């Protein structure tokens, strides 16, 4: 990673942005003649992952898996990849980022597309810990999966990062062009980067313009993810909640960090750490050190802590 000038330093870069999956999707390519084709590729990848992994579509593969809980179900290669990635992320983060949070998410009111969430009182009582990722059973030779009855999965965090990785790689494979794909601030890059690397703004709101970001950094390969407790949040009765569930409590993680950003060998790799850090709260810095990644943590009181080779912000 390095500090970078804003993206306007590369005037030939061409971006296409659009709404998808309740957030903003963006694809950037160096050659303007590839922009429309890259846009189409990203839209195709989004449609495929939505059909495979959506909690909200009755026709999704994930809905079929839920309907057949207690059985072993053969699934598509895409859903199996998403399930396998979610399991691996849970292992790597020691259960901090866990796919068996589906029921907890629904109890928090996130039982429909984000724009359609309606405020209502939270269920009474303490929901307690979620079941845990080891209740997800994957059978690699059969390309099949199984969950016990009563468990519902949510693949949102890791699947969104996987989508960015897949889409960026597919743009390179099909167009021979370097690419950057951002899905709500989860960024993957692939192929030949522009001179100085891909410039990425760091901000709580992933749709912030170049003049409103906290810092601009550059990456040449892999991914960069940011996770926040501020943007995807809503009111439930008298309580303010957000989409990052603490597996130990079944409730929204305590809002210790406002924004965590990290670089990784892939967007999945980076996103695993940023999401886990929000769950780890005041223990995040020490838990992140062994990973030796470049990480930036913005605390709710405004203090910024960086780890690894995250570049220092330029002083005004």
PDB file of C-alpha atoms in Angstrom:
ATOM      1  CA  UNK A   1       0.000   0.000   0.000  1.00  0.00           C
ATOM      2  CA  UNK A   2       1.026   3.599  -0.450  1.00  0.00           C
ATOM      3  CA  UNK A   3      -0.320   7.112  -0.257  1.00  0.00           C
ATOM      4  CA  UNK A   4      -1.805   8.210  -3.535  1.00  0.00           C
ATOM      5  CA  UNK A   5      -2.996  11.208  -5.428  1.00  0.00           C
ATOM      6  CA  UNK A   6      -6.736  11.265  -6.075  1.00  0.00           C
ATOM      7  CA  UNK A   7      -8.103   9.263  -8.990  1.00  0.00           C
ATOM      8  CA  UNK A   8      -8.157  12.326 -11.235  1.00  0.00           C
ATOM      9  CA  UNK A   9      -4.406  11.851 -11.560  1.00  0.00           C
ATOM     10  CA  UNK A  10      -5.302   9.074 -14.009  1.00  0.00           C
ATOM     11  CA  UNK A  11      -7.637  10.888 -16.438  1.00  0.00           C
ATOM     12  CA  UNK A  12      -8.046   7.854 -18.716  1.00  0.00           C
ATOM     13  CA  UNK A  13      -9.645   5.734 -16.004  1.00  0.00           C
ATOM     14  CA  UNK A  14     -13.324   5.190 -16.717  1.00  0.00           C
ATOM     15  CA  UNK A  15     -15.873   4.204 -14.075  1.00  0.00           C
ATOM     16  CA  UNK A  16     -19.408   2.879 -14.164  1.00  0.00           C
ATOM     17  CA  UNK A  17     -21.480   2.980 -10.962  1.00  0.00           C
ATOM     18  CA  UNK A  18     -24.980   1.695 -10.231  1.00  0.00           C
ATOM     19  CA  UNK A  19     -27.187   0.560  -7.351  1.00  0.00           C
ATOM     20  CA  UNK A  20     -27.197  -3.148  -6.558  1.00  0.00           C
ATOM     21  CA  UNK A  21     -27.708  -5.362  -3.501  1.00  0.00           C
ATOM     22  CA  UNK A  22     -28.758  -2.351  -1.445  1.00  0.00           C
ATOM     23  CA  UNK A  23     -25.473  -0.529  -2.033  1.00  0.00           C
ATOM     24  CA  UNK A  24     -23.360   1.077  -4.782  1.00  0.00           C
ATOM     25  CA  UNK A  25     -21.407  -1.081  -7.215  1.00  0.00           C
ATOM     26  CA  UNK A  26     -18.569   0.438  -9.246  1.00  0.00           C
ATOM     27  CA  UNK A  27     -16.241  -0.918 -11.893  1.00  0.00           C
ATOM     28  CA  UNK A  28     -13.203   1.040 -13.111  1.00  0.00           C
ATOM     29  CA  UNK A  29     -11.057   0.196 -16.174  1.00  0.00           C
ATOM     30  CA  UNK A  30      -8.115   1.999 -17.779  1.00  0.00           C
ATOM     31  CA  UNK A  31      -9.500   1.816 -21.335  1.00  0.00           C
ATOM     32  CA  UNK A  32     -12.778   3.689 -21.919  1.00  0.00           C
ATOM     33  CA  UNK A  33     -13.668   1.295 -24.738  1.00  0.00           C
ATOM     34  CA  UNK A  34     -13.900  -1.534 -22.164  1.00  0.00           C
ATOM     35  CA  UNK A  35     -16.189   0.298 -19.745  1.00  0.00           C
ATOM     36  CA  UNK A  36     -19.549  -0.916 -21.067  1.00  0.00           C
ATOM     37  CA  UNK A  37     -18.405  -4.535 -21.325  1.00  0.00           C
ATOM     38  CA  UNK A  38     -16.928  -4.392 -17.811  1.00  0.00           C
ATOM     39  CA  UNK A  39     -20.192  -2.934 -16.520  1.00  0.00           C
ATOM     40  CA  UNK A  40     -22.085  -5.852 -18.094  1.00  0.00           C
ATOM     41  CA  UNK A  41     -19.705  -8.402 -16.539  1.00  0.00           C
ATOM     42  CA  UNK A  42     -20.157  -6.959 -13.053  1.00  0.00           C
ATOM     43  CA  UNK A  43     -23.928  -6.871 -13.414  1.00  0.00           C
ATOM     44  CA  UNK A  44     -23.885 -10.520 -14.524  1.00  0.00           C
ATOM     45  CA  UNK A  45     -21.780 -11.528 -11.518  1.00  0.00           C
ATOM     46  CA  UNK A  46     -24.094  -9.613  -9.167  1.00  0.00           C
ATOM     47  CA  UNK A  47     -27.170 -11.340 -10.621  1.00  0.00           C
ATOM     48  CA  UNK A  48     -25.531 -14.756 -10.194  1.00  0.00           C
ATOM     49  CA  UNK A  49     -24.451 -14.222  -6.586  1.00  0.00           C
ATOM     50  CA  UNK A  50     -27.847 -12.754  -5.687  1.00  0.00           C
ATOM     51  CA  UNK A  51     -29.663 -15.796  -7.089  1.00  0.00           C
ATOM     52  CA  UNK A  52     -27.303 -18.129  -5.248  1.00  0.00           C
ATOM     53  CA  UNK A  53     -26.917 -16.394  -1.871  1.00  0.00           C
ATOM     54  CA  UNK A  54     -29.826 -14.036  -1.172  1.00  0.00           C
ATOM     55  CA  UNK A  55     -31.680 -14.443   2.141  1.00  0.00           C
ATOM     56  CA  UNK A  56     -34.569 -12.423   0.740  1.00  0.00           C
ATOM     57  CA  UNK A  57     -35.404 -14.200  -2.524  1.00  0.00           C
ATOM     58  CA  UNK A  58     -37.717 -17.215  -2.250  1.00  0.00           C
ATOM     59  CA  UNK A  59     -36.178 -18.567  -5.457  1.00  0.00           C
ATOM     60  CA  UNK A  60     -32.548 -18.361  -4.280  1.00  0.00           C
ATOM     61  CA  UNK A  61     -30.411 -21.433  -3.755  1.00  0.00           C
ATOM     62  CA  UNK A  62     -29.876 -20.389  -0.152  1.00  0.00           C
ATOM     63  CA  UNK A  63     -33.658 -20.367   0.382  1.00  0.00           C
ATOM     64  CA  UNK A  64     -33.754 -23.920  -1.012  1.00  0.00           C
ATOM     65  CA  UNK A  65     -31.012 -24.954   1.421  1.00  0.00           C
ATOM     66  CA  UNK A  66     -32.956 -23.414   4.318  1.00  0.00           C
ATOM     67  CA  UNK A  67     -36.145 -25.191   3.211  1.00  0.00           C
ATOM     68  CA  UNK A  68     -34.251 -28.493   3.267  1.00  0.00           C
ATOM     69  CA  UNK A  69     -32.509 -28.002   6.609  1.00  0.00           C
ATOM     70  CA  UNK A  70     -31.728 -31.348   8.164  1.00  0.00           C
ATOM     71  CA  UNK A  71     -30.872 -32.834   4.755  1.00  0.00           C
ATOM     72  CA  UNK A  72     -27.773 -32.899   2.591  1.00  0.00           C
ATOM     73  CA  UNK A  73     -28.394 -30.710  -0.457  1.00  0.00           C
ATOM     74  CA  UNK A  74     -26.363 -30.587  -3.659  1.00  0.00           C
ATOM     75  CA  UNK A  75     -25.712 -26.991  -4.664  1.00  0.00           C
ATOM     76  CA  UNK A  76     -24.234 -25.043  -7.559  1.00  0.00           C
ATOM     77  CA  UNK A  77     -20.515 -24.421  -7.751  1.00  0.00           C
ATOM     78  CA  UNK A  78     -21.131 -20.733  -6.976  1.00  0.00           C
ATOM     79  CA  UNK A  79     -23.142 -21.314  -3.807  1.00  0.00           C
ATOM     80  CA  UNK A  80     -20.686 -23.982  -2.678  1.00  0.00           C
ATOM     81  CA  UNK A  81     -17.815 -21.528  -3.205  1.00  0.00           C
ATOM     82  CA  UNK A  82     -19.669 -18.879  -1.176  1.00  0.00           C
ATOM     83  CA  UNK A  83     -20.390 -21.357   1.630  1.00  0.00           C
ATOM     84  CA  UNK A  84     -16.801 -22.597   1.627  1.00  0.00           C
ATOM     85  CA  UNK A  85     -15.471 -19.028   1.770  1.00  0.00           C
ATOM     86  CA  UNK A  86     -17.848 -18.169   4.640  1.00  0.00           C
ATOM     87  CA  UNK A  87     -16.700 -21.234   6.587  1.00  0.00           C
ATOM     88  CA  UNK A  88     -13.024 -20.407   5.974  1.00  0.00           C
ATOM     89  CA  UNK A  89     -13.534 -16.797   7.086  1.00  0.00           C
ATOM     90  CA  UNK A  90     -15.227 -18.018  10.270  1.00  0.00           C
ATOM     91  CA  UNK A  91     -12.313 -20.348  10.992  1.00  0.00           C
ATOM     92  CA  UNK A  92      -9.762 -17.636  10.321  1.00  0.00           C
ATOM     93  CA  UNK A  93     -11.488 -15.130  12.609  1.00  0.00           C
ATOM     94  CA  UNK A  94     -12.152 -17.730  15.330  1.00  0.00           C
ATOM     95  CA  UNK A  95     -15.891 -17.367  14.840  1.00  0.00           C
ATOM     96  CA  UNK A  96     -16.071 -13.568  14.953  1.00  0.00           C
ATOM     97  CA  UNK A  97     -17.453 -13.535  11.388  1.00  0.00           C
ATOM     98  CA  UNK A  98     -19.921 -16.423  11.322  1.00  0.00           C
ATOM     99  CA  UNK A  99     -22.464 -17.414   8.644  1.00  0.00           C
ATOM    100  CA  UNK A 100     -24.986 -18.895  11.124  1.00  0.00           C
ATOM    101  CA  UNK A 101     -26.245 -15.425  12.108  1.00  0.00           C
ATOM    102  CA  UNK A 102     -29.332 -15.586   9.871  1.00  0.00           C
ATOM    103  CA  UNK A 103     -31.879 -15.858  12.686  1.00  0.00           C
ATOM    104  CA  UNK A 104     -30.098 -13.132  14.671  1.00  0.00           C
ATOM    105  CA  UNK A 105     -30.202 -10.806  11.647  1.00  0.00           C
ATOM    106  CA  UNK A 106     -33.909 -11.433  11.203  1.00  0.00           C
ATOM    107  CA  UNK A 107     -34.556 -10.771  14.911  1.00  0.00           C
ATOM    108  CA  UNK A 108     -32.802  -7.417  14.469  1.00  0.00           C
ATOM    109  CA  UNK A 109     -35.261  -6.587  11.687  1.00  0.00           C
ATOM    110  CA  UNK A 110     -32.954  -7.317   8.755  1.00  0.00           C
ATOM    111  CA  UNK A 111     -35.392  -9.799   7.211  1.00  0.00           C
ATOM    112  CA  UNK A 112     -35.836  -8.036   3.876  1.00  0.00           C
ATOM    113  CA  UNK A 113     -33.857  -5.841   1.484  1.00  0.00           C
ATOM    114  CA  UNK A 114     -32.166  -3.063   3.431  1.00  0.00           C
ATOM    115  CA  UNK A 115     -34.234  -0.251   1.886  1.00  0.00           C
ATOM    116  CA  UNK A 116     -37.439  -2.003   3.029  1.00  0.00           C
ATOM    117  CA  UNK A 117     -36.580  -2.531   6.712  1.00  0.00           C
ATOM    118  CA  UNK A 118     -39.403  -1.374   8.992  1.00  0.00           C
ATOM    119  CA  UNK A 119     -38.904  -0.316  12.604  1.00  0.00           C
ATOM    120  CA  UNK A 120     -40.568  -2.468  15.246  1.00  0.00           C
ATOM    121  CA  UNK A 121     -39.724  -3.430  18.838  1.00  0.00           C
ATOM    122  CA  UNK A 122     -36.926  -5.951  19.240  1.00  0.00           C
ATOM    123  CA  UNK A 123     -37.963  -9.359  20.590  1.00  0.00           C
ATOM    124  CA  UNK A 124     -37.816  -9.414  24.411  1.00  0.00           C
ATOM    125  CA  UNK A 125     -35.082 -11.250  26.269  1.00  0.00           C
ATOM    126  CA  UNK A 126     -31.469 -12.030  25.500  1.00  0.00           C
ATOM    127  CA  UNK A 127     -31.117 -13.989  22.237  1.00  0.00           C
ATOM    128  CA  UNK A 128     -27.826 -15.517  23.371  1.00  0.00           C
ATOM    129  CA  UNK A 129     -24.994 -16.893  21.244  1.00  0.00           C
ATOM    130  CA  UNK A 130     -25.593 -17.938  17.653  1.00  0.00           C
ATOM    131  CA  UNK A 131     -25.273 -21.665  16.769  1.00  0.00           C
ATOM    132  CA  UNK A 132     -21.777 -21.406  15.282  1.00  0.00           C
ATOM    133  CA  UNK A 133     -20.214 -22.119  11.896  1.00  0.00           C
ATOM    134  CA  UNK A 134     -19.372 -25.749  12.660  1.00  0.00           C
ATOM    135  CA  UNK A 135     -23.085 -26.485  12.244  1.00  0.00           C
ATOM    136  CA  UNK A 136     -22.563 -25.803   8.528  1.00  0.00           C
ATOM    137  CA  UNK A 137     -21.515 -29.103   6.947  1.00  0.00           C
ATOM    138  CA  UNK A 138     -19.756 -29.031   3.573  1.00  0.00           C
ATOM    139  CA  UNK A 139     -19.165 -32.129   1.439  1.00  0.00           C
ATOM    140  CA  UNK A 140     -16.553 -31.210  -1.134  1.00  0.00           C
ATOM    141  CA  UNK A 141     -16.652 -34.388  -3.207  1.00  0.00           C
ATOM    142  CA  UNK A 142     -20.439 -34.179  -3.551  1.00  0.00           C
ATOM    143  CA  UNK A 143     -20.493 -30.368  -3.806  1.00  0.00           C
ATOM    144  CA  UNK A 144     -23.226 -30.477  -1.203  1.00  0.00           C
ATOM    145  CA  UNK A 145     -24.095 -28.746   2.069  1.00  0.00           C
ATOM    146  CA  UNK A 146     -26.264 -29.296   5.086  1.00  0.00           C
ATOM    147  CA  UNK A 147     -27.461 -27.380   8.130  1.00  0.00           C
ATOM    148  CA  UNK A 148     -29.533 -28.552  11.107  1.00  0.00           C
ATOM    149  CA  UNK A 149     -33.204 -27.609  11.294  1.00  0.00           C
ATOM    150  CA  UNK A 150     -33.774 -24.179  12.792  1.00  0.00           C
ATOM    151  CA  UNK A 151     -30.519 -22.660  11.524  1.00  0.00           C
ATOM    152  CA  UNK A 152     -30.494 -19.929   8.917  1.00  0.00           C
ATOM    153  CA  UNK A 153     -27.403 -18.614   7.199  1.00  0.00           C
ATOM    154  CA  UNK A 154     -26.401 -15.100   6.210  1.00  0.00           C
ATOM    155  CA  UNK A 155     -23.575 -14.885   3.684  1.00  0.00           C
ATOM    156  CA  UNK A 156     -23.794 -11.135   3.139  1.00  0.00           C
ATOM    157  CA  UNK A 157     -20.382 -10.023   4.354  1.00  0.00           C
ATOM    158  CA  UNK A 158     -18.134 -12.648   2.793  1.00  0.00           C
ATOM    159  CA  UNK A 159     -20.277 -13.115  -0.341  1.00  0.00           C
ATOM    160  CA  UNK A 160     -20.097  -9.403  -1.172  1.00  0.00           C
ATOM    161  CA  UNK A 161     -16.305  -9.518  -0.949  1.00  0.00           C
ATOM    162  CA  UNK A 162     -16.230 -12.733  -2.985  1.00  0.00           C
ATOM    163  CA  UNK A 163     -18.361 -11.013  -5.605  1.00  0.00           C
ATOM    164  CA  UNK A 164     -15.818  -8.175  -5.908  1.00  0.00           C
ATOM    165  CA  UNK A 165     -12.948 -10.674  -6.288  1.00  0.00           C
ATOM    166  CA  UNK A 166     -14.794 -12.750  -8.891  1.00  0.00           C
ATOM    167  CA  UNK A 167     -15.949  -9.768 -10.935  1.00  0.00           C
ATOM    168  CA  UNK A 168     -12.518  -8.098 -11.040  1.00  0.00           C
ATOM    169  CA  UNK A 169     -10.885 -11.356 -12.137  1.00  0.00           C
ATOM    170  CA  UNK A 170     -13.521 -11.984 -14.799  1.00  0.00           C
ATOM    171  CA  UNK A 171     -13.018  -8.507 -16.313  1.00  0.00           C
ATOM    172  CA  UNK A 172      -9.324  -9.318 -16.711  1.00  0.00           C
ATOM    173  CA  UNK A 173     -10.022 -12.771 -18.151  1.00  0.00           C
ATOM    174  CA  UNK A 174     -12.594 -11.599 -20.686  1.00  0.00           C
ATOM    175  CA  UNK A 175     -11.294  -8.152 -21.640  1.00  0.00           C
ATOM    176  CA  UNK A 176      -7.573  -8.394 -20.936  1.00  0.00           C
ATOM    177  CA  UNK A 177      -7.939  -5.150 -19.003  1.00  0.00           C
ATOM    178  CA  UNK A 178      -6.871  -4.213 -15.523  1.00  0.00           C
ATOM    179  CA  UNK A 179      -9.909  -3.628 -13.327  1.00  0.00           C
ATOM    180  CA  UNK A 180     -11.142  -2.340 -10.001  1.00  0.00           C
ATOM    181  CA  UNK A 181     -14.510  -3.494  -8.664  1.00  0.00           C
ATOM    182  CA  UNK A 182     -16.115  -1.994  -5.563  1.00  0.00           C
ATOM    183  CA  UNK A 183     -19.246  -3.432  -3.968  1.00  0.00           C
ATOM    184  CA  UNK A 184     -20.274  -1.032  -1.227  1.00  0.00           C
ATOM    185  CA  UNK A 185     -16.657  -0.224  -0.365  1.00  0.00           C
ATOM    186  CA  UNK A 186     -15.363  -3.781  -0.636  1.00  0.00           C
ATOM    187  CA  UNK A 187     -12.746  -3.383  -3.361  1.00  0.00           C
ATOM    188  CA  UNK A 188     -10.921  -5.955  -5.488  1.00  0.00           C
ATOM    189  CA  UNK A 189      -8.351  -5.169  -8.160  1.00  0.00           C
ATOM    190  CA  UNK A 190      -6.901  -7.441 -10.821  1.00  0.00           C
ATOM    191  CA  UNK A 191      -4.645  -7.248 -13.851  1.00  0.00           C
ATOM    192  CA  UNK A 192      -2.263  -4.433 -14.682  1.00  0.00           C
ATOM    193  CA  UNK A 193      -2.756  -1.438 -12.345  1.00  0.00           C
ATOM    194  CA  UNK A 194      -2.477   2.172 -13.532  1.00  0.00           C
ATOM    195  CA  UNK A 195       0.785   4.026 -12.785  1.00  0.00           C
ATOM    196  CA  UNK A 196       1.010   4.500  -9.025  1.00  0.00           C
ATOM    197  CA  UNK A 197      -1.653   1.866  -8.342  1.00  0.00           C
ATOM    198  CA  UNK A 198      -5.405   2.011  -7.926  1.00  0.00           C
ATOM    199  CA  UNK A 199      -6.370   5.086  -5.872  1.00  0.00           C
ATOM    200  CA  UNK A 200      -9.029   4.315  -3.250  1.00  0.00           C
ATOM    201  CA  UNK A 201     -10.663   6.804  -0.899  1.00  0.00           C
ATOM    202  CA  UNK A 202     -11.217   5.820   2.734  1.00  0.00           C
ATOM    203  CA  UNK A 203     -14.510   7.087   4.163  1.00  0.00           C
ATOM    204  CA  UNK A 204     -17.365   5.888   6.354  1.00  0.00           C
ATOM    205  CA  UNK A 205     -19.741   6.234   3.395  1.00  0.00           C
ATOM    206  CA  UNK A 206     -18.400   4.283   0.412  1.00  0.00           C
ATOM    207  CA  UNK A 207     -20.199   6.649  -1.987  1.00  0.00           C
ATOM    208  CA  UNK A 208     -18.303   9.722  -0.707  1.00  0.00           C
ATOM    209  CA  UNK A 209     -16.687  11.885  -3.377  1.00  0.00           C
ATOM    210  CA  UNK A 210     -12.927  12.509  -3.645  1.00  0.00           C
ATOM    211  CA  UNK A 211     -13.183  15.738  -1.627  1.00  0.00           C
ATOM    212  CA  UNK A 212     -15.018  14.054   1.269  1.00  0.00           C
ATOM    213  CA  UNK A 213     -12.774  11.086   2.041  1.00  0.00           C
ATOM    214  CA  UNK A 214     -10.500  10.854   5.080  1.00  0.00           C
ATOM    215  CA  UNK A 215      -7.512   9.536   3.132  1.00  0.00           C
ATOM    216  CA  UNK A 216      -6.612   8.250  -0.320  1.00  0.00           C
ATOM    217  CA  UNK A 217      -4.370   5.184  -0.575  1.00  0.00           C
ATOM    218  CA  UNK A 218      -3.243   3.018  -3.475  1.00  0.00           C
ATOM    219  CA  UNK A 219      -3.086  -0.732  -3.946  1.00  0.00           C
ATOM    220  CA  UNK A 220      -1.559  -2.649  -6.847  1.00  0.00           C
ATOM    221  CA  UNK A 221      -3.119  -6.087  -6.306  1.00  0.00           C
ATOM    222  CA  UNK A 222      -5.526  -7.974  -4.079  1.00  0.00           C
ATOM    223  CA  UNK A 223      -8.227  -6.135  -2.213  1.00  0.00           C
ATOM    224  CA  UNK A 224      -9.117  -3.446   0.267  1.00  0.00           C
ATOM    225  CA  UNK A 225     -12.227  -3.567   2.443  1.00  0.00           C
ATOM    226  CA  UNK A 226     -13.898  -1.172   4.839  1.00  0.00           C
ATOM    227  CA  UNK A 227     -16.532  -2.043   7.437  1.00  0.00           C
ATOM    228  CA  UNK A 228     -18.599   0.391   9.488  1.00  0.00           C
ATOM    229  CA  UNK A 229     -21.268   0.319  12.172  1.00  0.00           C
ATOM    230  CA  UNK A 230     -22.708   3.629  10.902  1.00  0.00           C
ATOM    231  CA  UNK A 231     -23.929   3.235   7.332  1.00  0.00           C
ATOM    232  CA  UNK A 232     -26.019   0.023   7.309  1.00  0.00           C
ATOM    233  CA  UNK A 233     -27.903   0.809  10.506  1.00  0.00           C
ATOM    234  CA  UNK A 234     -31.538   1.350  11.429  1.00  0.00           C
ATOM    235  CA  UNK A 235     -33.939   1.971  14.295  1.00  0.00           C
ATOM    236  CA  UNK A 236     -35.834  -0.894  15.990  1.00  0.00           C
ATOM    237  CA  UNK A 237     -38.280   0.550  18.500  1.00  0.00           C
ATOM    238  CA  UNK A 238     -36.126   2.536  20.925  1.00  0.00           C
ATOM    239  CA  UNK A 239     -32.876   0.830  19.915  1.00  0.00           C
ATOM    240  CA  UNK A 240     -30.399   1.705  17.192  1.00  0.00           C
ATOM    241  CA  UNK A 241     -28.975  -1.434  15.572  1.00  0.00           C
ATOM    242  CA  UNK A 242     -26.649  -2.315  12.714  1.00  0.00           C
ATOM    243  CA  UNK A 243     -25.795  -5.295  10.514  1.00  0.00           C
ATOM    244  CA  UNK A 244     -22.626  -6.573  12.230  1.00  0.00           C
ATOM    245  CA  UNK A 245     -23.760  -9.276  14.663  1.00  0.00           C
ATOM    246  CA  UNK A 246     -21.633 -10.307  17.622  1.00  0.00           C
ATOM    247  CA  UNK A 247     -21.864 -14.130  17.575  1.00  0.00           C
ATOM    248  CA  UNK A 248     -21.415 -14.221  21.359  1.00  0.00           C
ATOM    249  CA  UNK A 249     -24.591 -12.225  22.030  1.00  0.00           C
ATOM    250  CA  UNK A 250     -26.761 -12.473  18.912  1.00  0.00           C
ATOM    251  CA  UNK A 251     -27.093  -8.658  18.966  1.00  0.00           C
ATOM    252  CA  UNK A 252     -25.384  -5.893  17.009  1.00  0.00           C
ATOM    253  CA  UNK A 253     -21.724  -5.587  17.987  1.00  0.00           C
ATOM    254  CA  UNK A 254     -20.976  -2.769  20.436  1.00  0.00           C
ATOM    255  CA  UNK A 255     -20.054   0.317  18.355  1.00  0.00           C
ATOM    256  CA  UNK A 256     -16.461   0.802  19.520  1.00  0.00           C
ATOM    257  CA  UNK A 257     -15.030   1.438  16.027  1.00  0.00           C
ATOM    258  CA  UNK A 258     -16.701   3.720  13.514  1.00  0.00           C
ATOM    259  CA  UNK A 259     -14.751   2.434  10.495  1.00  0.00           C
ATOM    260  CA  UNK A 260     -12.128  -0.253   9.955  1.00  0.00           C
ATOM    261  CA  UNK A 261     -10.228  -0.612   6.665  1.00  0.00           C
ATOM    262  CA  UNK A 262      -7.701  -3.270   5.688  1.00  0.00           C
ATOM    263  CA  UNK A 263      -5.725  -4.476   2.687  1.00  0.00           C
ATOM    264  CA  UNK A 264      -5.333  -8.138   1.824  1.00  0.00           C
ATOM    265  CA  UNK A 265      -4.353 -10.658  -0.822  1.00  0.00           C
ATOM    266  CA  UNK A 266      -8.034 -10.603  -1.831  1.00  0.00           C
ATOM    267  CA  UNK A 267     -11.128  -8.636  -0.914  1.00  0.00           C
ATOM    268  CA  UNK A 268     -12.378 -11.676   1.025  1.00  0.00           C
ATOM    269  CA  UNK A 269      -9.113 -11.687   2.970  1.00  0.00           C
ATOM    270  CA  UNK A 270      -9.400  -7.981   3.812  1.00  0.00           C
ATOM    271  CA  UNK A 271     -13.108  -8.042   4.619  1.00  0.00           C
ATOM    272  CA  UNK A 272     -12.683 -10.900   7.086  1.00  0.00           C
ATOM    273  CA  UNK A 273     -10.451  -8.693   9.244  1.00  0.00           C
ATOM    274  CA  UNK A 274     -12.471  -5.484   9.007  1.00  0.00           C
ATOM    275  CA  UNK A 275     -15.691  -7.238  10.011  1.00  0.00           C
ATOM    276  CA  UNK A 276     -14.001  -9.199  12.791  1.00  0.00           C
ATOM    277  CA  UNK A 277     -12.441  -6.006  14.165  1.00  0.00           C
ATOM    278  CA  UNK A 278     -15.885  -4.460  14.654  1.00  0.00           C
ATOM    279  CA  UNK A 279     -16.915  -7.537  16.644  1.00  0.00           C
ATOM    280  CA  UNK A 280     -13.681  -7.625  18.661  1.00  0.00           C
ATOM    281  CA  UNK A 281     -14.186  -4.007  19.767  1.00  0.00           C
ATOM    282  CA  UNK A 282     -11.536  -2.795  22.201  1.00  0.00           C
ATOM    283  CA  UNK A 283      -9.586  -6.053  21.745  1.00  0.00           C
ATOM    284  CA  UNK A 284      -9.299  -5.591  17.978  1.00  0.00           C
ATOM    285  CA  UNK A 285      -5.829  -4.033  17.844  1.00  0.00           C
ATOM    286  CA  UNK A 286      -4.174  -6.881  19.723  1.00  0.00           C
ATOM    287  CA  UNK A 287      -6.159  -9.534  17.860  1.00  0.00           C
ATOM    288  CA  UNK A 288      -5.246  -8.011  14.498  1.00  0.00           C
ATOM    289  CA  UNK A 289      -1.486  -7.801  15.103  1.00  0.00           C
ATOM    290  CA  UNK A 290      -0.712 -11.500  14.415  1.00  0.00           C
ATOM    291  CA  UNK A 291      -2.282 -11.196  10.926  1.00  0.00           C
ATOM    292  CA  UNK A 292       0.369  -8.610   9.938  1.00  0.00           C
ATOM    293  CA  UNK A 293      -1.990  -6.796   7.561  1.00  0.00           C
ATOM    294  CA  UNK A 294      -2.169  -3.094   6.819  1.00  0.00           C
ATOM    295  CA  UNK A 295      -5.170  -1.880   8.839  1.00  0.00           C
ATOM    296  CA  UNK A 296      -6.673   1.488   9.714  1.00  0.00           C
ATOM    297  CA  UNK A 297      -9.123   1.759  12.640  1.00  0.00           C
ATOM    298  CA  UNK A 298     -11.204   4.877  13.288  1.00  0.00           C
ATOM    299  CA  UNK A 299     -12.614   4.922  16.815  1.00  0.00           C
ATOM    300  CA  UNK A 300     -15.905   6.633  17.622  1.00  0.00           C
ATOM    301  CA  UNK A 301     -14.041   9.352  19.542  1.00  0.00           C
ATOM    302  CA  UNK A 302     -12.119  10.209  16.358  1.00  0.00           C
ATOM    303  CA  UNK A 303      -8.779   8.577  17.197  1.00  0.00           C
ATOM    304  CA  UNK A 304      -7.123   6.758  14.293  1.00  0.00           C
ATOM    305  CA  UNK A 305      -4.901   3.707  14.869  1.00  0.00           C
ATOM    306  CA  UNK A 306      -2.941   2.072  12.061  1.00  0.00           C
ATOM    307  CA  UNK A 307      -1.217  -1.304  11.892  1.00  0.00           C
ATOM    308  CA  UNK A 308       1.237  -2.936   9.512  1.00  0.00           C
ATOM    309  CA  UNK A 309       2.327  -0.792   6.590  1.00  0.00           C
ATOM    310  CA  UNK A 310      -0.808   1.337   6.393  1.00  0.00           C
ATOM    311  CA  UNK A 311       0.515   4.730   5.200  1.00  0.00           C
ATOM    312  CA  UNK A 312       0.316   7.806   7.355  1.00  0.00           C
ATOM    313  CA  UNK A 313      -2.251  10.370   6.288  1.00  0.00           C
ATOM    314  CA  UNK A 314      -0.868  13.511   4.721  1.00  0.00           C
ATOM    315  CA  UNK A 315      -1.135  16.486   7.031  1.00  0.00           C
ATOM    316  CA  UNK A 316      -3.197  19.429   5.747  1.00  0.00           C
TER     317      UNK A 316
END
